[in-house]
Coordinates of C-alpha atoms and ligand atoms in Angstrom, one line a residue:
M673 CA 68.3 129.0 122.2
P674 CA 66.3 126.5 121.1
N675 CA 62.3 126.4 123.4
K676 CA 62.2 124.0 126.2
K677 CA 59.3 122.6 124.7
Q678 CA 61.0 121.6 121.9
K679 CA 62.4 118.9 121.4
L680 CA 66.3 118.5 120.8
K681 CA 66.9 116.6 117.6
I682 CA 68.7 113.9 118.4
F683 CA 71.8 113.5 115.4
Q684 CA 72.6 109.9 113.7
T685 CA 74.6 108.6 111.3
P686 CA 73.2 109.1 107.9
R687 CA 71.6 106.4 106.6
G688 CA 73.8 103.4 105.2
T689 CA 76.6 104.8 106.8
H690 CA 78.6 104.4 110.0
D691 CA 81.3 104.8 112.8
I692 CA 84.3 103.1 112.6
L693 CA 84.7 103.0 117.0
P694 CA 87.8 102.5 118.7
Q695 CA 86.9 98.8 119.8
D696 CA 87.0 97.5 115.6
Q697 CA 90.1 99.5 114.7
K698 CA 92.2 96.7 115.5
Y699 CA 90.4 94.6 112.6
W700 CA 91.0 97.8 110.3
D701 CA 94.2 98.1 111.3
R702 CA 95.7 94.4 110.4
I703 CA 93.6 95.2 107.1
R704 CA 95.1 98.0 106.2
T705 CA 98.6 97.1 107.6
V706 CA 98.1 93.5 105.9
S707 CA 97.2 94.9 102.4
Q708 CA 99.6 97.8 102.2
T709 CA 102.7 95.2 103.4
L710 CA 101.9 92.6 100.7
A711 CA 101.4 95.0 97.5
S712 CA 104.5 96.8 98.0
Y713 CA 105.3 93.4 98.2
Y714 CA 104.4 92.5 94.5
G715 CA 105.6 96.0 93.6
F716 CA 102.5 97.7 93.3
E717 CA 102.4 101.8 94.1
R718 CA 99.4 103.6 96.3
I719 CA 97.6 105.8 94.3
D720 CA 94.9 108.0 95.6
T721 CA 92.5 110.4 93.1
P722 CA 89.9 112.1 94.6
H723 CA 86.3 111.9 96.2
L724 CA 84.7 113.6 93.4
E725 CA 84.5 112.7 89.7
S726 CA 83.0 114.5 86.5
T727 CA 80.2 112.2 86.3
D728 CA 80.8 111.5 82.8
L729 CA 84.1 109.3 83.8
F730 CA 81.5 106.3 85.1
L731 CA 78.4 107.3 82.2
H732 CA 81.0 106.5 80.2
T733 CA 83.0 103.3 81.8
V734 CA 80.8 102.1 84.4
G735 CA 78.2 102.2 81.6
P736 CA 74.8 103.9 81.3
T737 CA 72.7 100.6 81.6
S738 CA 74.5 99.2 85.4
D739 CA 72.9 99.2 88.4
I740 CA 75.6 101.8 89.3
V741 CA 74.8 104.6 87.0
E742 CA 71.2 103.9 86.8
K743 CA 70.2 103.9 90.8
Q744 CA 73.3 104.2 92.9
M745 CA 75.4 107.0 91.6
Y746 CA 75.9 110.0 94.3
S747 CA 75.4 112.8 91.5
F748 CA 75.4 116.6 91.5
K749 CA 75.6 119.9 90.0
T750 CA 78.3 122.1 91.7
R751 CA 77.6 125.6 92.1
G752 CA 79.8 126.7 89.0
G753 CA 77.8 124.2 86.8
D754 CA 80.3 120.8 86.9
A755 CA 78.2 117.9 87.1
L756 CA 79.9 115.4 89.0
T757 CA 79.5 112.4 91.3
L758 CA 81.1 110.9 94.2
R759 CA 83.2 107.7 93.5
P760 CA 81.2 104.3 93.1
E761 CA 84.1 102.2 92.2
G762 CA 88.1 102.8 92.0
T763 CA 88.8 101.6 88.1
A764 CA 87.2 104.2 86.2
P765 CA 89.5 107.0 88.5
I766 CA 92.6 105.0 88.2
A767 CA 92.1 104.3 84.2
R768 CA 91.4 108.5 84.1
S769 CA 94.9 109.0 86.5
Y770 CA 97.0 106.4 84.0
I771 CA 95.7 108.8 81.4
E772 CA 96.0 112.2 82.8
N773 CA 99.4 111.8 84.3
G774 CA 100.9 110.4 81.2
F775 CA 101.6 106.6 83.4
L776 CA 101.7 105.2 78.9
N777 CA 105.1 106.5 78.8
L778 CA 106.8 104.7 82.2
P779 CA 108.0 100.7 82.1
Q780 CA 105.0 99.1 81.7
P781 CA 103.2 97.1 83.4
V782 CA 102.4 99.7 86.2
K783 CA 101.1 98.6 88.8
L784 CA 98.8 100.3 92.1
Y785 CA 96.8 99.9 94.7
Y786 CA 94.6 101.7 96.7
R787 CA 92.6 102.8 99.5
G788 CA 89.6 104.6 100.4
S789 CA 85.7 105.7 100.3
F790 CA 83.0 105.0 98.3
F791 CA 79.5 106.2 97.7
R792 CA 77.0 104.0 96.4
H793 CA 72.7 104.9 97.2
E794 CA 72.0 100.9 97.7
S795 CA 69.8 99.5 100.5
P796 CA 72.0 99.0 103.6
Q797 CA 72.4 94.9 104.5
R798 CA 74.6 92.8 106.1
G799 CA 78.0 94.2 106.0
R800 CA 76.7 97.3 103.2
Y801 CA 77.0 100.3 103.7
R802 CA 76.3 103.4 101.1
E803 CA 79.8 104.8 101.3
F804 CA 81.7 101.4 101.8
H805 CA 85.6 101.1 101.7
Q806 CA 87.7 98.8 99.4
W807 CA 91.0 98.7 99.1
G808 CA 92.0 97.1 95.4
L809 CA 94.6 96.5 93.6
E810 CA 95.5 97.8 89.4
L811 CA 97.8 96.3 86.7
L812 CA 97.5 98.1 83.7
G813 CA 99.7 97.5 80.5
E814 CA 100.1 94.0 80.7
E815 CA 98.1 91.1 78.6
S816 CA 99.2 87.6 79.1
A817 CA 97.5 85.9 81.9
I818 CA 100.3 86.1 84.3
A819 CA 98.3 89.6 85.2
D820 CA 95.2 88.0 86.5
A821 CA 96.9 85.5 87.8
E822 CA 99.2 87.9 89.9
I823 CA 96.0 89.7 91.2
F824 CA 94.6 86.6 92.0
Q825 CA 97.6 85.6 94.4
V826 CA 98.3 88.5 95.5
C827 CA 94.5 89.0 96.6
S828 CA 94.4 85.1 97.7
L829 CA 97.8 85.6 99.9
F830 CA 96.0 88.6 101.8
L831 CA 92.7 87.2 102.7
S832 CA 94.7 83.9 104.5
E833 CA 97.3 86.1 105.9
L834 CA 94.3 88.2 107.3
G835 CA 93.5 84.9 108.6
L836 CA 90.5 84.1 106.7
K837 CA 89.1 80.3 106.2
D838 CA 86.7 79.2 103.5
I839 CA 87.3 81.7 100.7
L840 CA 86.2 81.2 97.0
F841 CA 86.2 82.4 94.2
Y842 CA 83.8 82.4 91.4
V843 CA 85.4 82.9 87.9
N844 CA 84.3 83.8 84.6
S845 CA 85.3 84.8 80.9
V846 CA 82.9 87.1 79.4
G847 CA 84.8 87.6 76.0
C848 CA 86.7 90.4 74.5
R849 CA 84.9 92.4 71.3
E850 CA 85.5 89.7 68.2
C851 CA 83.3 87.1 70.7
R852 CA 80.9 89.3 73.2
P853 CA 78.7 90.0 70.4
K854 CA 77.9 86.8 69.3
Y855 CA 77.0 85.4 72.6
R856 CA 74.8 88.2 73.0
S857 CA 73.1 87.4 70.6
A858 CA 72.7 83.8 71.7
L859 CA 71.4 85.1 74.5
S860 CA 69.1 87.8 73.0
G861 CA 68.1 84.5 70.8
Y862 CA 67.7 82.5 73.8
Y863 CA 65.6 85.2 75.8
R864 CA 63.1 86.2 73.0
S865 CA 60.5 84.1 73.5
R866 CA 61.0 84.3 77.6
V867 CA 60.9 87.8 77.5
R868 CA 57.7 88.2 79.3
G869 CA 58.0 85.5 82.3
L870 CA 61.3 88.0 83.5
C871 CA 60.7 90.4 86.2
K872 CA 60.5 94.3 84.7
D873 CA 63.9 95.1 85.4
C874 CA 65.1 92.4 83.0
K875 CA 62.5 93.5 80.2
R876 CA 64.2 96.4 80.0
R877 CA 67.8 94.9 80.2
Y878 CA 66.5 92.6 77.4
K879 CA 66.1 95.6 75.4
D880 CA 69.0 97.6 76.3
N881 CA 72.0 94.8 77.2
P882 CA 71.0 91.3 77.3
L883 CA 74.2 89.9 79.2
R884 CA 72.6 91.4 82.6
L885 CA 70.2 89.5 82.5
L886 CA 72.8 86.9 84.2
D887 CA 73.0 89.7 86.9
C888 CA 69.4 89.0 88.1
K889 CA 69.0 87.7 91.9
E890 CA 64.4 87.8 91.0
E891 CA 63.2 84.1 91.5
K892 CA 61.8 84.1 88.5
C893 CA 64.5 85.3 86.5
V894 CA 67.2 82.8 87.5
T895 CA 64.8 79.9 86.8
V896 CA 65.3 81.6 83.3
K897 CA 68.9 81.6 83.4
K898 CA 69.5 78.1 84.2
S899 CA 69.4 76.6 80.7
A900 CA 70.5 80.1 79.1
P901 CA 73.6 79.9 76.7
Q902 CA 77.2 80.0 78.8
I903 CA 79.8 81.9 77.3
L904 CA 82.5 79.6 77.6
D905 CA 80.9 78.1 74.8
H906 CA 81.2 81.2 72.9
L907 CA 84.9 82.5 73.5
C908 CA 86.9 83.0 70.1
E909 CA 90.4 81.1 70.3
A910 CA 92.0 83.9 71.9
C911 CA 89.6 84.0 75.0
K912 CA 89.4 80.4 75.4
N913 CA 93.3 80.2 75.4
H914 CA 93.6 83.6 77.8
F915 CA 90.8 82.0 80.5
T916 CA 93.1 77.9 80.0
V917 CA 96.6 79.9 80.8
L918 CA 94.5 81.5 84.0
L919 CA 92.8 78.3 85.2
E920 CA 96.5 76.9 84.9
F921 CA 98.3 79.2 86.5
L922 CA 95.4 79.1 89.8
D923 CA 95.6 75.5 90.0
E924 CA 99.5 75.9 90.3
I925 CA 98.6 78.6 93.3
G926 CA 96.9 76.5 94.5
V927 CA 93.9 79.2 94.4
A928 CA 90.0 77.5 95.3
Y929 CA 87.9 78.8 92.5
M930 CA 85.0 78.3 91.1
L931 CA 83.8 78.3 87.2
N932 CA 80.0 79.9 87.2
P933 CA 79.8 80.7 83.5
Y934 CA 77.0 82.8 84.2
L935 CA 79.4 85.2 86.3
V936 CA 79.6 89.3 84.1
R937 CA 79.8 91.8 87.0
G938 CA 77.6 94.3 86.9
L939 CA 80.4 97.1 84.6
D940 CA 80.3 97.5 81.2
Y941 CA 84.3 98.1 81.0
Y942 CA 85.4 94.1 82.1
S943 CA 86.5 91.8 79.0
R944 CA 87.9 88.5 79.7
T945 CA 88.4 87.8 83.1
V946 CA 85.5 88.5 85.6
F947 CA 85.3 87.4 89.0
E948 CA 84.3 87.3 92.5
I949 CA 85.2 86.2 96.1
A950 CA 83.4 84.5 99.1
S951 CA 83.6 83.4 102.2
T952 CA 81.5 80.1 102.4
Y953 CA 82.2 80.3 106.6
V954 CA 79.0 79.1 108.0
A955 CA 79.3 80.9 111.3
A956 CA 77.0 79.4 114.6
S957 CA 76.1 82.8 115.4
E958 CA 76.2 86.1 113.7
P959 CA 79.0 88.4 114.9
E960 CA 78.0 91.8 116.8
V961 CA 78.2 93.7 113.5
A962 CA 75.1 92.1 112.0
R963 CA 73.0 94.7 114.0
E964 CA 74.7 97.5 113.5
A965 CA 74.0 96.8 109.4
L966 CA 70.5 97.0 110.0
P967 CA 69.3 100.3 109.3
S968 CA 68.6 102.4 112.2
I969 CA 64.7 103.5 111.6
N970 CA 64.0 105.9 114.3
A971 CA 61.0 107.7 112.8
E972 CA 60.6 109.9 116.0
N973 CA 64.4 111.6 114.8
R974 CA 64.2 111.9 111.2
N975 CA 62.7 115.1 110.0
A976 CA 58.8 114.4 108.5
G977 CA 57.8 115.4 104.4
D978 CA 60.9 115.3 102.2
E979 CA 62.1 112.1 103.7
K980 CA 59.5 110.7 104.5
K981 CA 59.1 109.1 100.6
E982 CA 62.3 108.1 100.5
E983 CA 61.8 106.0 103.9
D984 CA 58.5 104.7 102.7
E985 CA 60.8 103.4 99.3
E986 CA 63.5 102.1 101.7
E987 CA 61.7 100.5 104.6
N988 CA 60.5 98.4 101.5
V989 CA 63.6 97.5 100.1
V990 CA 64.5 96.5 103.8
T991 CA 61.5 94.7 104.3
E992 CA 62.3 92.4 100.8
V993 CA 65.4 91.5 102.4
P994 CA 65.3 91.2 105.9
I995 CA 68.5 90.3 107.5
K996 CA 66.3 87.0 109.7
E997 CA 65.7 85.9 106.7
E998 CA 68.4 86.1 104.6
K999 CA 69.8 82.9 107.1
A1000 CA 72.4 85.2 108.2
G1001 CA 75.4 83.6 107.7
K1002 CA 74.6 80.6 105.9
E1003 CA 74.9 82.9 102.8
P1004 CA 78.4 82.5 101.3
L1005 CA 79.6 86.9 102.5
A1006 CA 80.6 88.5 99.2
L1007 CA 84.4 89.8 100.0
G1008 CA 84.6 91.7 96.5
G1009 CA 85.7 91.5 93.1
G1010 CA 87.8 92.4 89.9
G1011 CA 88.1 91.3 86.5
R1012 CA 90.4 92.4 83.4
Y1013 CA 89.3 95.7 81.1
D1014 CA 91.4 96.0 78.2
Y1015 CA 89.0 98.5 76.8
L1016 CA 89.2 101.1 79.6
V1017 CA 91.6 103.4 78.9
E1018 CA 90.7 103.1 75.7
L1019 CA 87.3 104.5 76.4
L1020 CA 88.3 107.2 78.4
G1021 CA 90.0 108.6 75.0
G1022 CA 93.8 106.8 76.3
R1023 CA 96.1 104.9 74.0
P1024 CA 94.6 100.6 74.0
T1025 CA 96.2 99.9 77.2
P1026 CA 95.0 96.6 78.8
G1027 CA 94.4 96.3 82.2
V1028 CA 93.0 94.3 85.3
G1029 CA 92.3 94.8 89.1
M1030 CA 90.1 93.6 92.3
A1031 CA 88.8 95.3 94.7
L1032 CA 87.7 94.3 97.9
G1033 CA 85.1 96.0 100.8
M1034 CA 86.6 96.9 103.8
E1035 CA 83.6 96.2 106.2
R1036 CA 83.2 92.7 104.3
L1037 CA 86.7 91.4 105.7
A1038 CA 85.9 93.4 109.4
Y1039 CA 82.8 91.2 109.2
A1040 CA 84.0 88.3 108.0
M1041 CA 87.0 89.0 110.7
K1042 CA 84.7 89.2 113.3
Q1043 CA 82.8 86.3 112.1
Q1044 CA 85.6 83.4 112.3
Q1045 CA 86.9 84.6 115.3
V1046 CA 90.2 85.7 114.0
K1047 CA 93.1 86.3 116.1
I1048 CA 94.9 90.0 115.8
P1049 CA 98.2 89.9 116.7
A1050 CA 98.8 91.9 119.5
S1051 CA 100.6 95.0 118.9
S1052 CA 103.4 96.8 120.2
R1053 CA 101.0 98.7 122.3
Q1054 CA 99.5 96.2 124.3
K1055 CA 102.9 94.7 126.0
L1056 CA 103.4 97.6 128.1
F1057 CA 101.1 99.3 130.6
F1058 CA 102.4 102.7 132.7
V1059 CA 101.7 102.7 136.2
H1060 CA 102.0 105.0 138.7
L1061 CA 102.0 105.9 142.7
G1062 CA 101.8 108.9 144.4
E1063 CA 101.7 113.1 142.7
L1064 CA 105.9 113.1 142.6
A1065 CA 105.4 109.5 140.3
K1066 CA 102.6 111.1 138.0
K1067 CA 104.5 114.3 137.8
K1068 CA 108.0 112.4 136.1
S1069 CA 105.2 110.1 134.1
F1070 CA 105.5 111.8 131.0
K1071 CA 108.9 112.2 130.6
I1072 CA 109.6 109.0 131.2
I1073 CA 106.8 108.0 128.8
E1074 CA 108.2 110.7 126.3
M1075 CA 111.7 108.4 126.2
L1076 CA 109.7 105.2 125.7
R1077 CA 108.1 107.2 122.7
R1078 CA 111.5 108.6 121.5
A1079 CA 113.3 104.9 121.6
N1080 CA 110.2 103.3 119.4
I1081 CA 108.3 101.4 122.3
A1082 CA 104.5 101.2 122.3
I1083 CA 103.2 101.3 125.8
A1084 CA 99.7 102.4 126.9
E1085 CA 98.6 103.8 130.6
S1086 CA 96.4 105.5 133.0
L1087 CA 97.4 108.4 134.0
G1088 CA 93.7 109.6 135.0
K1089 CA 93.7 106.8 137.6
D1090 CA 95.2 107.0 141.1
S1091 CA 94.4 103.3 142.6
I1092 CA 97.2 101.2 141.4
K1093 CA 94.5 98.1 141.9
S1094 CA 92.6 99.5 139.1
Q1095 CA 95.8 100.6 137.1
L1096 CA 96.8 97.2 137.4
K1097 CA 93.3 95.7 136.0
L1098 CA 93.0 97.7 133.1
A1099 CA 96.7 96.3 132.1
D1100 CA 95.3 92.7 133.0
R1101 CA 92.2 93.5 130.2
A1102 CA 94.7 94.8 127.8
A1103 CA 96.5 91.2 128.2
S1104 CA 100.0 93.4 128.9
E1105 CA 103.0 90.7 128.9
Y1106 CA 104.9 94.0 131.6
A1107 CA 103.8 96.6 133.7
L1108 CA 106.3 99.1 134.1
I1109 CA 105.4 100.9 138.7
L1110 CA 106.5 104.2 139.2
G1111 CA 106.1 105.0 142.6
Q1112 CA 107.6 107.7 145.1
K1113 CA 110.2 105.6 146.0
E1114 CA 111.6 104.8 142.2
A1115 CA 110.4 108.6 141.1
I1116 CA 113.6 109.7 143.8
D1117 CA 115.7 107.2 143.4
G1118 CA 115.9 108.0 139.4
T1119 CA 114.3 103.4 138.9
V1120 CA 111.2 102.1 137.7
I1121 CA 109.7 98.6 138.3
I1122 CA 109.6 96.5 135.5
R1123 CA 107.1 93.5 136.7
E1124 CA 105.8 90.5 134.7
M1125 CA 102.0 90.2 134.4
S1126 CA 101.6 86.0 133.9
S1127 CA 104.4 85.0 136.9
G1128 CA 104.3 88.9 139.2
T1129 CA 107.6 88.6 139.3
Q1130 CA 109.7 92.0 139.4
E1131 CA 113.1 94.0 138.6
T1132 CA 113.8 97.5 140.0
V1133 CA 116.1 99.2 137.1
L1134 CA 117.4 102.2 136.5
Q1135 CA 115.8 104.0 134.0
E1136 CA 118.4 105.4 132.1
K1137 CA 118.9 101.3 131.6
L1138 CA 115.2 101.5 131.0
I1139 CA 115.2 101.2 127.1
E1140 CA 117.9 98.6 126.9
I1141 CA 116.5 96.1 128.9
L1142 CA 112.6 96.3 127.3
K1143 CA 114.2 96.0 123.8
Q1144 CA 115.6 92.8 125.2
K1145 CA 112.6 91.7 127.0
L1146 CA 110.2 92.9 124.0
R1147 CA 112.5 90.6 121.6
R1148 CA 112.0 87.6 123.3
Ligands
ZN439 ZN1 87.7 86.6 72.1
ZN440 ZN1 65.0 90.0 87.1

């Protein structure tokens, strides 16, 4: 028993994680349904990989100088002494699975889609979490640009099917083994005399991985970047051709894109095509979710001591980019990205296999849907509401509801409420098309009343005819 004087600790979600509440599930359901339907239609099969992978998997692929490996991985030693990491991204695990399960013996390309939680230790911001959800596509075993175009196509169809407007793809090519080293040295050459004016991180990047200099968001580094050499001027013939063909496909499909010659993406395994997807929609005001995304700083409920240091460090990060000053809603909202990874399978010891893929952040998608006030088609559950009156009717309720379930007709109810007024109010609030009303008389007669909510017209039908009649009504 806790001491009365001792204040009970109030538990909260760990920083950067969140509950997806019932009222938001409609957005998530919609994202899941649309992505699944489209991916299946285009021949992508579902794959699930574990949340835990060997730490080395990401060191070898994402790259030791990437932000992910340098600062963001949740890595730990198990009791057995294995070094494991909570997956920070989805592509390396799928390449691992491709090799491990001998997918290269299947007809190529192998087309996969996935969905789930990923983990990165980042400072929480608008729509950005430490445990976040993504859904993604991977297409392995096809080198030609049509594979890249297919990824763009499904991604773009998905976003418009979801009801999102103002979507823009930022596209670039990062070249191949032949041309990238040449560009890298041109870049080093350019930065050599300018390195003193860069931020601390970039001074290090200049030595370790000059391409990543282009990722920096610090103002002084962005200024230097403006006249840096562009990779598109350094592509070899094969890469130039690949990129041209892709852009022709994109014109054909009608995907809105913009070239961004400095887009390199943080991961080492990309080759040729890289892209990012953003919503450029400008909202009059931010949706509710903005406040949720703000990290809650409630020192009282946190253990002092060991968490103190982390908290200090994070408060600083948070004050650096407060949501208000980020001109909430005015900056493009990053939804996801992707690219080609022709060396990834080989990096993991498999037979050289080209690949291309993309991932979209589900929190970002849900946020954009709210921001753009996307209408979600009513689920069948919302079409019917069950209303009961009196004790006998209440007892018979389950029988009728079960009859509907077997016929695969969804219905909402509020069996805990006895007053017809409050039940009808709920039916109204749920925007139900029909209420099924079961009163004392109907329970005895074996009938039920179907009430059309919009007009208030009612008809009494026999319970054994109910399914048949409802199916007709709902089909309309
Ligand atoms: Zn090349
Ligand atoms: Zn910098």
